PDB file of C-alpha atoms in Angstrom:
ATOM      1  CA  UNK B   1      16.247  50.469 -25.140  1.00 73.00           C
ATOM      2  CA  UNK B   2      14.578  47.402 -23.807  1.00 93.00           C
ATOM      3  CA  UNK B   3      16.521  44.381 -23.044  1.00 95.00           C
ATOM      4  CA  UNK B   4      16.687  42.239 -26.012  1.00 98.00           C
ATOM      5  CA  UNK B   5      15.678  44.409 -28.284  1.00 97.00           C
ATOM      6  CA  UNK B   6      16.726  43.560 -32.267  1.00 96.00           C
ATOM      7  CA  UNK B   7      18.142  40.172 -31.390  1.00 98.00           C
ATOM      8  CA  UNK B   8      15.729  37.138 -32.576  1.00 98.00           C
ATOM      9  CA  UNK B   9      14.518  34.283 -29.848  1.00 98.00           C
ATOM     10  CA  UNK B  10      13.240  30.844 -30.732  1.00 99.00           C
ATOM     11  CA  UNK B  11      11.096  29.230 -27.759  1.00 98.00           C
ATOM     12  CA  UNK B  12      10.179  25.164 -28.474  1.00 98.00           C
ATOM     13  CA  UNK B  13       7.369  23.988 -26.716  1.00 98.00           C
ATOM     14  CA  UNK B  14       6.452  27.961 -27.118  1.00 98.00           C
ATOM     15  CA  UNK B  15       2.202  27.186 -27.007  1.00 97.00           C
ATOM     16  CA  UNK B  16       1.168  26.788 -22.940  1.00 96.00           C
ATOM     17  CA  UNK B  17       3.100  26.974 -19.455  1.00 97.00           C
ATOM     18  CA  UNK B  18       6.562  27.818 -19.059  1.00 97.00           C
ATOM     19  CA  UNK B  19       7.738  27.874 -22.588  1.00 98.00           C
ATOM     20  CA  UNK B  20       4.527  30.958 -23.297  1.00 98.00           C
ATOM     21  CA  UNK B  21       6.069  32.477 -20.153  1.00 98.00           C
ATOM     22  CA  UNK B  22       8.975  32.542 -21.770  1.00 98.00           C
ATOM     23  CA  UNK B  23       7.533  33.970 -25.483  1.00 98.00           C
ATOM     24  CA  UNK B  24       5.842  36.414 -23.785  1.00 98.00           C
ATOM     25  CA  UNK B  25       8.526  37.703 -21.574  1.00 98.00           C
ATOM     26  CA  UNK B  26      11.201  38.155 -24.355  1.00 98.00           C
ATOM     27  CA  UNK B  27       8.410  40.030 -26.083  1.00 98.00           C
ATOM     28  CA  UNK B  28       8.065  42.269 -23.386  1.00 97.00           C
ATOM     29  CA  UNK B  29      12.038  42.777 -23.325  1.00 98.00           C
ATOM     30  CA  UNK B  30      11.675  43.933 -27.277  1.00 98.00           C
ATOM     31  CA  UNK B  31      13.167  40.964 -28.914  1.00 98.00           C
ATOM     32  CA  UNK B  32      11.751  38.986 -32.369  1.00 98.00           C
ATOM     33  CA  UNK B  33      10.133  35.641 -31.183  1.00 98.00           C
ATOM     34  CA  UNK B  34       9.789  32.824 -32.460  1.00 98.00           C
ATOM     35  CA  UNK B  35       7.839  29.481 -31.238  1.00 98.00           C
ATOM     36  CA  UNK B  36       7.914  26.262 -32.354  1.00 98.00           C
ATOM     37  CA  UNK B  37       5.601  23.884 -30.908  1.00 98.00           C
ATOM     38  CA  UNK B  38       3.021  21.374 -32.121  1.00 98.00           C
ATOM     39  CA  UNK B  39      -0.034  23.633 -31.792  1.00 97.00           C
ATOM     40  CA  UNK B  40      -0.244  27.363 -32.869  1.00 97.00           C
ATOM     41  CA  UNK B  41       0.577  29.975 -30.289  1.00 97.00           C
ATOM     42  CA  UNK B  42      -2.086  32.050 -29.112  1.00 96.00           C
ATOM     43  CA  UNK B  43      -1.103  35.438 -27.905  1.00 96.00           C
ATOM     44  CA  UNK B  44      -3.143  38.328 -26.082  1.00 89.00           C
ATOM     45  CA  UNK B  45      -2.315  40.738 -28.401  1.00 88.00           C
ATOM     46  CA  UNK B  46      -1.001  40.274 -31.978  1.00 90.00           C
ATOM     47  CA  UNK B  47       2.395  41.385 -32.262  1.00 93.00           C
ATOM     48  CA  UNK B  48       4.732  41.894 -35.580  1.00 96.00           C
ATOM     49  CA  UNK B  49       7.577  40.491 -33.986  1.00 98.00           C
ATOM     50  CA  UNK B  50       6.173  37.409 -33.027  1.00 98.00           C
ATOM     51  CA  UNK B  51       5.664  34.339 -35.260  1.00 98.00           C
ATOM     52  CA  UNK B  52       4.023  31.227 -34.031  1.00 98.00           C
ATOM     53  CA  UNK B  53       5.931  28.031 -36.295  1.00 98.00           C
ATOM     54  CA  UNK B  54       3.980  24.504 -36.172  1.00 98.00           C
ATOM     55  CA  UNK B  55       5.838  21.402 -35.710  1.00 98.00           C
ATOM     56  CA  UNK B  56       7.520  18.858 -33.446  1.00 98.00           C
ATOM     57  CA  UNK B  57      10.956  20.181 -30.975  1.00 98.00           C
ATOM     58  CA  UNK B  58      11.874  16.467 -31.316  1.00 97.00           C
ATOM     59  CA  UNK B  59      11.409  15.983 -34.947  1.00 98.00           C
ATOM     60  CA  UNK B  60      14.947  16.950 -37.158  1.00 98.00           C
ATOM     61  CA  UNK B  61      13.082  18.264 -40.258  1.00 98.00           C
ATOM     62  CA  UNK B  62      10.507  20.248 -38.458  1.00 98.00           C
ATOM     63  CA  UNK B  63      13.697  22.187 -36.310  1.00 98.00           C
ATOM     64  CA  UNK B  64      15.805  22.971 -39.187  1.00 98.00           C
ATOM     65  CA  UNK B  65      12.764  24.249 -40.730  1.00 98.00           C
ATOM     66  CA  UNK B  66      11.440  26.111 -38.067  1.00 98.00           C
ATOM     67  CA  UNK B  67      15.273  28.198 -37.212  1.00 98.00           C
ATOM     68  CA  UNK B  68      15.464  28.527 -41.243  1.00 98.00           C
ATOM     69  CA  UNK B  69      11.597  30.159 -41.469  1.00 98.00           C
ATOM     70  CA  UNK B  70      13.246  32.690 -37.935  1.00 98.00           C
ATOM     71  CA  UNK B  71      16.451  33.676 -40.317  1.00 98.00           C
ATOM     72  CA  UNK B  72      14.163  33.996 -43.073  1.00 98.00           C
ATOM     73  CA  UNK B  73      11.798  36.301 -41.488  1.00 98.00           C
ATOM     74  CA  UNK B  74      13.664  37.874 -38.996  1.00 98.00           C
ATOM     75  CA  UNK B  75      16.730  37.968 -40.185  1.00 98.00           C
ATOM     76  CA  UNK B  76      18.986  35.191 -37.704  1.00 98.00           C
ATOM     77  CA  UNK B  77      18.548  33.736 -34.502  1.00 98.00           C
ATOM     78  CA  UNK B  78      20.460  35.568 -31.263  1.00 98.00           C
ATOM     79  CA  UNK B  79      18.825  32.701 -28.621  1.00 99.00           C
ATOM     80  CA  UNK B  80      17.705  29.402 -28.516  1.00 99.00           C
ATOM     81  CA  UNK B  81      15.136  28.235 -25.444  1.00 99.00           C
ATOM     82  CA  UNK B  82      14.790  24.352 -25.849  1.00 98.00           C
ATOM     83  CA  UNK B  83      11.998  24.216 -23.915  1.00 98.00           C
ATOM     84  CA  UNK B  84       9.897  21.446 -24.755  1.00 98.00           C
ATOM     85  CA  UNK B  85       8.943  18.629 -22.935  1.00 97.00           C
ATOM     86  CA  UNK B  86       6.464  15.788 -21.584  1.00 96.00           C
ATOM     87  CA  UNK B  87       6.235  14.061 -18.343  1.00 96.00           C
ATOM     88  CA  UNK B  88       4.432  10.511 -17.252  1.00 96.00           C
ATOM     89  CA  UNK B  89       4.042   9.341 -14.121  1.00 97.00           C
ATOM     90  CA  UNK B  90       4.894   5.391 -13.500  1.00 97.00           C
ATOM     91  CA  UNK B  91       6.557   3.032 -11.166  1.00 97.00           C
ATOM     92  CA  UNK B  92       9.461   1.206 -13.327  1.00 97.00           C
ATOM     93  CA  UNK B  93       7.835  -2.310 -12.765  1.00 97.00           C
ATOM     94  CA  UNK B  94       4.528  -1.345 -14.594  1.00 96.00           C
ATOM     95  CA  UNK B  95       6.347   1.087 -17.339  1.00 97.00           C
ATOM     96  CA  UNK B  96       6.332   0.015 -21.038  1.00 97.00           C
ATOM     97  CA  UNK B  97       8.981   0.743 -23.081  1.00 98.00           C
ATOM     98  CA  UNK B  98       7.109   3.201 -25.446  1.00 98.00           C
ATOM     99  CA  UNK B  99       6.397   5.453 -22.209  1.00 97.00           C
ATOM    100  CA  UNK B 100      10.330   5.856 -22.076  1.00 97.00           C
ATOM    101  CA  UNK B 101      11.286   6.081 -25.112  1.00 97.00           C
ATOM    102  CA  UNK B 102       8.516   9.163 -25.464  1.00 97.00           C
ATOM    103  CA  UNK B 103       9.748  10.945 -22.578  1.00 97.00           C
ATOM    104  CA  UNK B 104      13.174  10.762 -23.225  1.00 95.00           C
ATOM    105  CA  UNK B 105      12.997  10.704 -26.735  1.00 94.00           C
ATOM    106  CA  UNK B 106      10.908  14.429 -26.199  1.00 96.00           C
ATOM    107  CA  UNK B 107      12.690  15.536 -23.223  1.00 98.00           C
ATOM    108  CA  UNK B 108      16.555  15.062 -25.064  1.00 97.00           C
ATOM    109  CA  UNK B 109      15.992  14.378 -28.566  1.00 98.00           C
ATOM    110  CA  UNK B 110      14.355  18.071 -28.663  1.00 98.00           C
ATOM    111  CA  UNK B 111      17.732  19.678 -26.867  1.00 98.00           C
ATOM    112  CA  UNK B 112      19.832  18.179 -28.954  1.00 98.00           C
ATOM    113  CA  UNK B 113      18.154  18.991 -32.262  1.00 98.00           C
ATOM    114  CA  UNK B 114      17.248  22.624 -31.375  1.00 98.00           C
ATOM    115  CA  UNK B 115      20.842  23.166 -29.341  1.00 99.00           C
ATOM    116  CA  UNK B 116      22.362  21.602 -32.999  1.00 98.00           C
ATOM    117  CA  UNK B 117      20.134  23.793 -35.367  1.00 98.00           C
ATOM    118  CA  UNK B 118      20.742  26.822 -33.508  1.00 99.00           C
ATOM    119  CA  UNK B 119      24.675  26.640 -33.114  1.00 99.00           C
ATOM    120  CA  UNK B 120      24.841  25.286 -36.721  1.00 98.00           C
ATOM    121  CA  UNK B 121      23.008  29.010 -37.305  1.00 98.00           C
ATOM    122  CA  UNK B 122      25.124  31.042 -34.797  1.00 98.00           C
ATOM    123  CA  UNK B 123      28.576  29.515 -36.048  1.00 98.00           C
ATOM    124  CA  UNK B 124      27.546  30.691 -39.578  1.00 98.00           C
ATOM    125  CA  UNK B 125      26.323  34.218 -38.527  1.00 98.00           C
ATOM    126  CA  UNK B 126      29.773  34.713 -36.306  1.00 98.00           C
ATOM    127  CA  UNK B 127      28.880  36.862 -33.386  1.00 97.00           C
ATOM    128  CA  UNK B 128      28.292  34.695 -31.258  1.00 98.00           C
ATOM    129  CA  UNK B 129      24.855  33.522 -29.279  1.00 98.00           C
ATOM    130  CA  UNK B 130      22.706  32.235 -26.431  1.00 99.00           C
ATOM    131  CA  UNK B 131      21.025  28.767 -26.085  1.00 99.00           C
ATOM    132  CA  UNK B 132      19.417  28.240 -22.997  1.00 99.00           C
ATOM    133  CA  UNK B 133      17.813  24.922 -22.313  1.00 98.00           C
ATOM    134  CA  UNK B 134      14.914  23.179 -20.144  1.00 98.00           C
ATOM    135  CA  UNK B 135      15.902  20.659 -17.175  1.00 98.00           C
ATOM    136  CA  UNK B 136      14.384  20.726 -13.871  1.00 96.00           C
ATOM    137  CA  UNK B 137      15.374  20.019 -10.321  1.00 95.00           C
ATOM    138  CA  UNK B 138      14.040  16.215 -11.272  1.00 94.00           C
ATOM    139  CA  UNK B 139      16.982  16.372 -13.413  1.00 95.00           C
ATOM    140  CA  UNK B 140      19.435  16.892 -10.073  1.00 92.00           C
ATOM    141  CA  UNK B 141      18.138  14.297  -7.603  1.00 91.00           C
ATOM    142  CA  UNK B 142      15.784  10.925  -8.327  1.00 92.00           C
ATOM    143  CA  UNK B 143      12.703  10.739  -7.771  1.00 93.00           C
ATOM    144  CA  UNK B 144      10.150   7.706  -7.362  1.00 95.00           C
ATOM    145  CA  UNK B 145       7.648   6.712 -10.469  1.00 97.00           C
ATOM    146  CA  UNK B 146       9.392   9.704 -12.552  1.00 97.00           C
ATOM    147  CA  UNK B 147      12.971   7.906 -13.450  1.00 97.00           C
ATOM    148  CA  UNK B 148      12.406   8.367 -16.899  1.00 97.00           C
ATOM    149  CA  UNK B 149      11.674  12.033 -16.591  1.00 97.00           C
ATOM    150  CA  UNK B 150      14.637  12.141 -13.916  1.00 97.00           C
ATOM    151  CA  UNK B 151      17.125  10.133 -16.269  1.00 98.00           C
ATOM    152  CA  UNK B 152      16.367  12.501 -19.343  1.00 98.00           C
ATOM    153  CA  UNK B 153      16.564  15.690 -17.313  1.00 98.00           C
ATOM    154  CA  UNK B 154      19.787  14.843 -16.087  1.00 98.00           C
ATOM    155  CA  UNK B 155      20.678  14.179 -19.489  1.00 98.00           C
ATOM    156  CA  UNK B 156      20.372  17.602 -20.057  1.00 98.00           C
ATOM    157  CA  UNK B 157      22.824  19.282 -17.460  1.00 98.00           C
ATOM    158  CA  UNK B 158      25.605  17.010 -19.056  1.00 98.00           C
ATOM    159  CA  UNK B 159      24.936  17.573 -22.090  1.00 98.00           C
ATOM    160  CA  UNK B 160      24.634  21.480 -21.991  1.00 98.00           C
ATOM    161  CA  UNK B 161      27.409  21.585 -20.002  1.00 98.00           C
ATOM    162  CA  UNK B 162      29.466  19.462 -22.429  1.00 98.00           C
ATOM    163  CA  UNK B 163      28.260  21.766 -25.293  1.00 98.00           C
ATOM    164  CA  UNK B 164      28.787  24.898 -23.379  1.00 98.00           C
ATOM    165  CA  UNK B 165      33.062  23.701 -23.603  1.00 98.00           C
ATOM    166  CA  UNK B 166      32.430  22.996 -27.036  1.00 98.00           C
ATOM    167  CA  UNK B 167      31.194  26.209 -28.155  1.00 98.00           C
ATOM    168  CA  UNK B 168      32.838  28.607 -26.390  1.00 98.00           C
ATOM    169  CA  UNK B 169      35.634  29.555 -29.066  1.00 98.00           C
ATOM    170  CA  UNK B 170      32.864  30.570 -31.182  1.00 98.00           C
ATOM    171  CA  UNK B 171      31.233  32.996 -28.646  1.00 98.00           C
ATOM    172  CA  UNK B 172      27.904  31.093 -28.094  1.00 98.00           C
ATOM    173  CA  UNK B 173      26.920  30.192 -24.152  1.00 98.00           C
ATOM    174  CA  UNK B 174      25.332  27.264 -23.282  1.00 99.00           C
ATOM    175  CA  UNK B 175      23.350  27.211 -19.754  1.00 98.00           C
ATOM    176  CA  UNK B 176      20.168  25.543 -18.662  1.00 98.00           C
ATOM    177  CA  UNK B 177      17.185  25.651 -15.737  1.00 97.00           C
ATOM    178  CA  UNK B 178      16.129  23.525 -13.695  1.00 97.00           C
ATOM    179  CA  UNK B 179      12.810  24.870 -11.996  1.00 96.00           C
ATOM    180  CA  UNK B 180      11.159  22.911  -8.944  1.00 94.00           C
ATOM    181  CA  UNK B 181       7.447  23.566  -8.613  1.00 94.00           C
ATOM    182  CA  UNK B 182       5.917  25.590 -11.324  1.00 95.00           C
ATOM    183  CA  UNK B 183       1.894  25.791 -11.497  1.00 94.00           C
ATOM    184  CA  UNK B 184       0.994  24.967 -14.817  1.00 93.00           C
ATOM    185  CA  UNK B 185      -1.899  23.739 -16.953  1.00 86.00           C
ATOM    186  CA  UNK B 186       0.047  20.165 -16.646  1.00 83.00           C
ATOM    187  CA  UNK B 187      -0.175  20.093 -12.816  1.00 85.00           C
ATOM    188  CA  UNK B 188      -3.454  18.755 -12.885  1.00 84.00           C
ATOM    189  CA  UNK B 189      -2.205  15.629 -15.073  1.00 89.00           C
ATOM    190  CA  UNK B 190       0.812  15.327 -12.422  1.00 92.00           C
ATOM    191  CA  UNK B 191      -1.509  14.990  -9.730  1.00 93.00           C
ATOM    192  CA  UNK B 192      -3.162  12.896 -11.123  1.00 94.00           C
ATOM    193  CA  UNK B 193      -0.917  10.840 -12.218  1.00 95.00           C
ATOM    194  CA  UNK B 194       0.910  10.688  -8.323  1.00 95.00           C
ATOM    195  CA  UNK B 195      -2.885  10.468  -6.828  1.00 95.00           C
ATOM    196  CA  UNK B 196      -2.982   7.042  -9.640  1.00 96.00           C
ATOM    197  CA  UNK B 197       0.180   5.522  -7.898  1.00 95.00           C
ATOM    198  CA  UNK B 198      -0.250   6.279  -4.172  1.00 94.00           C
ATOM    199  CA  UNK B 199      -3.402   6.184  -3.592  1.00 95.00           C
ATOM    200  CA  UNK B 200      -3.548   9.757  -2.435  1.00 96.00           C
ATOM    201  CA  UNK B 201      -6.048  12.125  -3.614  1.00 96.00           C
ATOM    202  CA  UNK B 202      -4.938  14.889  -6.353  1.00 94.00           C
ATOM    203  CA  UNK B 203      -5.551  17.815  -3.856  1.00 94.00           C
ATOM    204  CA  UNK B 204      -3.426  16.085  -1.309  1.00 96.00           C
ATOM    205  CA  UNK B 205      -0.452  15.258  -3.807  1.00 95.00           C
ATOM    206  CA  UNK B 206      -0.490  19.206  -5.009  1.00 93.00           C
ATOM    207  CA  UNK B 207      -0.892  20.682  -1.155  1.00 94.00           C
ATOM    208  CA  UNK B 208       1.986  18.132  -0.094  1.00 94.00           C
ATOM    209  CA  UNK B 209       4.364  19.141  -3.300  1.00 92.00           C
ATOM    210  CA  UNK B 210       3.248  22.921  -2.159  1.00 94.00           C
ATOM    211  CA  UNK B 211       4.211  22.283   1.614  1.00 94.00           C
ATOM    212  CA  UNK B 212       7.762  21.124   0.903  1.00 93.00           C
ATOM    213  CA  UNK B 213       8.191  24.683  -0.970  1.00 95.00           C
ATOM    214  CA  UNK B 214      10.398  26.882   1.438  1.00 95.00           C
ATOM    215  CA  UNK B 215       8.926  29.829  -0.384  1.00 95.00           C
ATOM    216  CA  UNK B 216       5.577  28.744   0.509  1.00 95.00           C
ATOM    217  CA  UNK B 217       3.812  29.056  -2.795  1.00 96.00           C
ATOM    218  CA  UNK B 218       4.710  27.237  -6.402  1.00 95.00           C
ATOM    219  CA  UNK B 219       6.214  29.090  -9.152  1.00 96.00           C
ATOM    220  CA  UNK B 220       4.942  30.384 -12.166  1.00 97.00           C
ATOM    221  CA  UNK B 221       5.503  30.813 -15.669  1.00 98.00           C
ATOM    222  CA  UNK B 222       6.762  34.771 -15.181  1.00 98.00           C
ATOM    223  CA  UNK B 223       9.308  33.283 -12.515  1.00 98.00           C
ATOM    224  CA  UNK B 224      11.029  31.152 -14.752  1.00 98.00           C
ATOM    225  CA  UNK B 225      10.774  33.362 -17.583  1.00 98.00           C
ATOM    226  CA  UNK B 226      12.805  36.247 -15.774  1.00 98.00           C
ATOM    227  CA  UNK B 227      15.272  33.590 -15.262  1.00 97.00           C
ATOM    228  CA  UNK B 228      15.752  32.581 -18.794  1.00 98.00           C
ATOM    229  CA  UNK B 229      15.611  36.475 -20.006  1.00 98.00           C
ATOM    230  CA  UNK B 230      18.556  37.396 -17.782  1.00 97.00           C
ATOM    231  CA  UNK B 231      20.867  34.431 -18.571  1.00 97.00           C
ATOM    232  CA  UNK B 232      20.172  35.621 -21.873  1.00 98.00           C
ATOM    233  CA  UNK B 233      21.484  38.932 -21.744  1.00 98.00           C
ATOM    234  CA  UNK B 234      24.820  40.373 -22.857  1.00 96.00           C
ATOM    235  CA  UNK B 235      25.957  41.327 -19.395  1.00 96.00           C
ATOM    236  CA  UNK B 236      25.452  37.988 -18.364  1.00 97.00           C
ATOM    237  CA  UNK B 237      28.799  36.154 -21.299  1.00 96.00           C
ATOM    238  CA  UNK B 238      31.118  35.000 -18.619  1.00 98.00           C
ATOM    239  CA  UNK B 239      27.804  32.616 -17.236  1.00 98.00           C
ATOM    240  CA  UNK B 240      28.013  29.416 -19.110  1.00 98.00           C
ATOM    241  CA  UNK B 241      27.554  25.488 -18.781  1.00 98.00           C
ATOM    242  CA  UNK B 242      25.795  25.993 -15.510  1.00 98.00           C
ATOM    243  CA  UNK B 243      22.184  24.364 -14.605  1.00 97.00           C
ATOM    244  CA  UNK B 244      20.000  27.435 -12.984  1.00 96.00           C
ATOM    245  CA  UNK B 245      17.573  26.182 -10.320  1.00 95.00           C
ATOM    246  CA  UNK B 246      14.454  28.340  -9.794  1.00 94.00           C
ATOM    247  CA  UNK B 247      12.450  26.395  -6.832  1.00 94.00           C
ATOM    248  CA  UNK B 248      11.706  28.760  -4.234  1.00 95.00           C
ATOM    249  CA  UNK B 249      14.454  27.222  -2.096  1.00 93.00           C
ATOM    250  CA  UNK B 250      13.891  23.821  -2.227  1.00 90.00           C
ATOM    251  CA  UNK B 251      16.942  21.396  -1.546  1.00 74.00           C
ATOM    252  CA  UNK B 252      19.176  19.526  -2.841  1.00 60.00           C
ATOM    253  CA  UNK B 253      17.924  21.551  -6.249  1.00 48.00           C
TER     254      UNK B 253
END
C-alpha cells in the first residue's frame, strides 16, 4: 500500500514550482489530488485521481468552492497544502502600498482561507486531518528589500502554530515549511529583482545565494515535496505546530 493512498490532498498554488512538486509527489504516494491555483495544472501523464480546480488561494469564494468540488468528487479532504504565494523585491523607501498589500494579502490571506476551509471540512468529517502550510526561512530571520515577504512569512509560523493548539481536540495537525533556496521557474524574477536593487548582475545574485548553501547546491521541488509528504503521514500525529526548515543547512533557518 503506498503512502497516502485513499486519503484526498488539496495543493493551492498547485500549477508550477514547489506547490507541482508537491501534486506530483502525493500522486506518486497514491493519494486523490487536488490543485487549486489560478491557471490549470498541467500534468505528464493524465491521472484519475487528480483534478486540476481554477481559482484564486486568496480569494474566500473560490476556496470554499474549490474544497467543496474535492468532497464532491473525491469524497472529503484528508490534507490541506496552503501553498501559494508571490514574492517582490523592494527596498521599503521606494515600496507602494499596493506591492504590500499583494504580497501579504497572497502570502496570509491564502493560509488563512484554505487552513479555515479545510478544518471547517475536517471538523465535520470527524477523523481528524493534516494541513500543512507554506513559510520559508525568510519567514525566520529579516531580510533586506524582502520585509514584506519576511513580515507575511512570519505571519505564518504564528499563525499555524496558534491553529495547531486550536485544533488539536479535534485530531487535525497543523505544521508548516520553511524552505531556504529552492530552484524554481521564479528564481529568474528573484534575481532579477536583487540584480534591480544592488546593482549586481542576475548570475552573480543566484551564484552568491548558491555559495551561502552549506549543501552546496539549491533545492528543488522533489526536496520539499518529500518534506511535506512525510509530515503528512499517520506515523508522523504527535508532530504539530512546528515550522520545518528544508535549506540544505543554512543558518539561523
Amino acid at each position: 500500500m503506498k503512502t497516502h493512498e485513499g486519503r484526498t490532498v488539496m495543493v493551492t498554488g498547485g500549477a508550477s514550482g514547489i506547490g507541482l512538486g508537491i501534486v506530483e509527489r502525493f500522486l506518486d504516494d497514491g493519494a486523490n489530488v487536488v490543485s487549486l491555483d489560478l491557471k490549470p495544472t498541467l500534468l505528464k501523464a493524465h491521472s484519475e485521481a487528480f483534478l486540476s480546480y481554477v481559482g484564486n488561494a486568496a480569494d474566500e469564494g473560490s476556496v470554499d468552492e474549490a474544497v467543496a468540488a474535492a468532497v464532491a468528487r473525491f469524497g472529503g479532504l484528508d490534507i490541506m497544502v496552503c501553498n501559494a504565494g508571490v514574492i517582490a523585491i523592494n527596498p521599503v523607501v521606494e515600496m507602494d502600498f499596493s506591492e504590500w498589500k499583494r504580497i501579504t494579502e497572497i502570502n496570509l490571506h491564502s493560509v488563512f482561507l484554505g487552513s479555515r476551509a479545510a478544518a471547517r471540512q475536517m471538523i465535520r468529517q470527524g477523523r481528524g486531518g493534516v494541513i500543512v502550510n507554506a513559510s520559508s526561512g525568510a519567514g525566520r530571520r529579516g531580510s533586506p528589500h524582502l520585509s514584506h515577504y519576511c513580515a507575511s512569512k512570519a505571519a505564518v509560523v504564528m499563525f499555524t502554530q496558534s491553529l495547531a493548539v486550536e485544533l488539536a481536540p479535534h485530531r487535525i495537525r497543523v505544521n508548516c515549511y520553511t524552505p531556504g533556496h529552492i530552484e524554481t521557474p521564479f528564481w529568474r524574477d528573484i534575481a532579477d529583482g536583487f540584480a534591480r536593487v544592488t546593482g549586481k548582475s542576475a548570475d552573480e545574485v543566484v551564484e552568491g545565494f548558491r555559495a551561502s548553501v552549506p549543501w552546496g547546491r539549491f533545492g528543488t521541488p522533489a526536496d520539499v515535496a518529500a518534506a511535506v509528504s512525510w509530515l503528512a503521514r499517520p506515523e508522523a500525529e504527535y508532530i504539530s505546530g512546528q515550522a520545518i526548515a528544508m535549506n540544505g543547512a543554512e543558518m539561523p533557518y
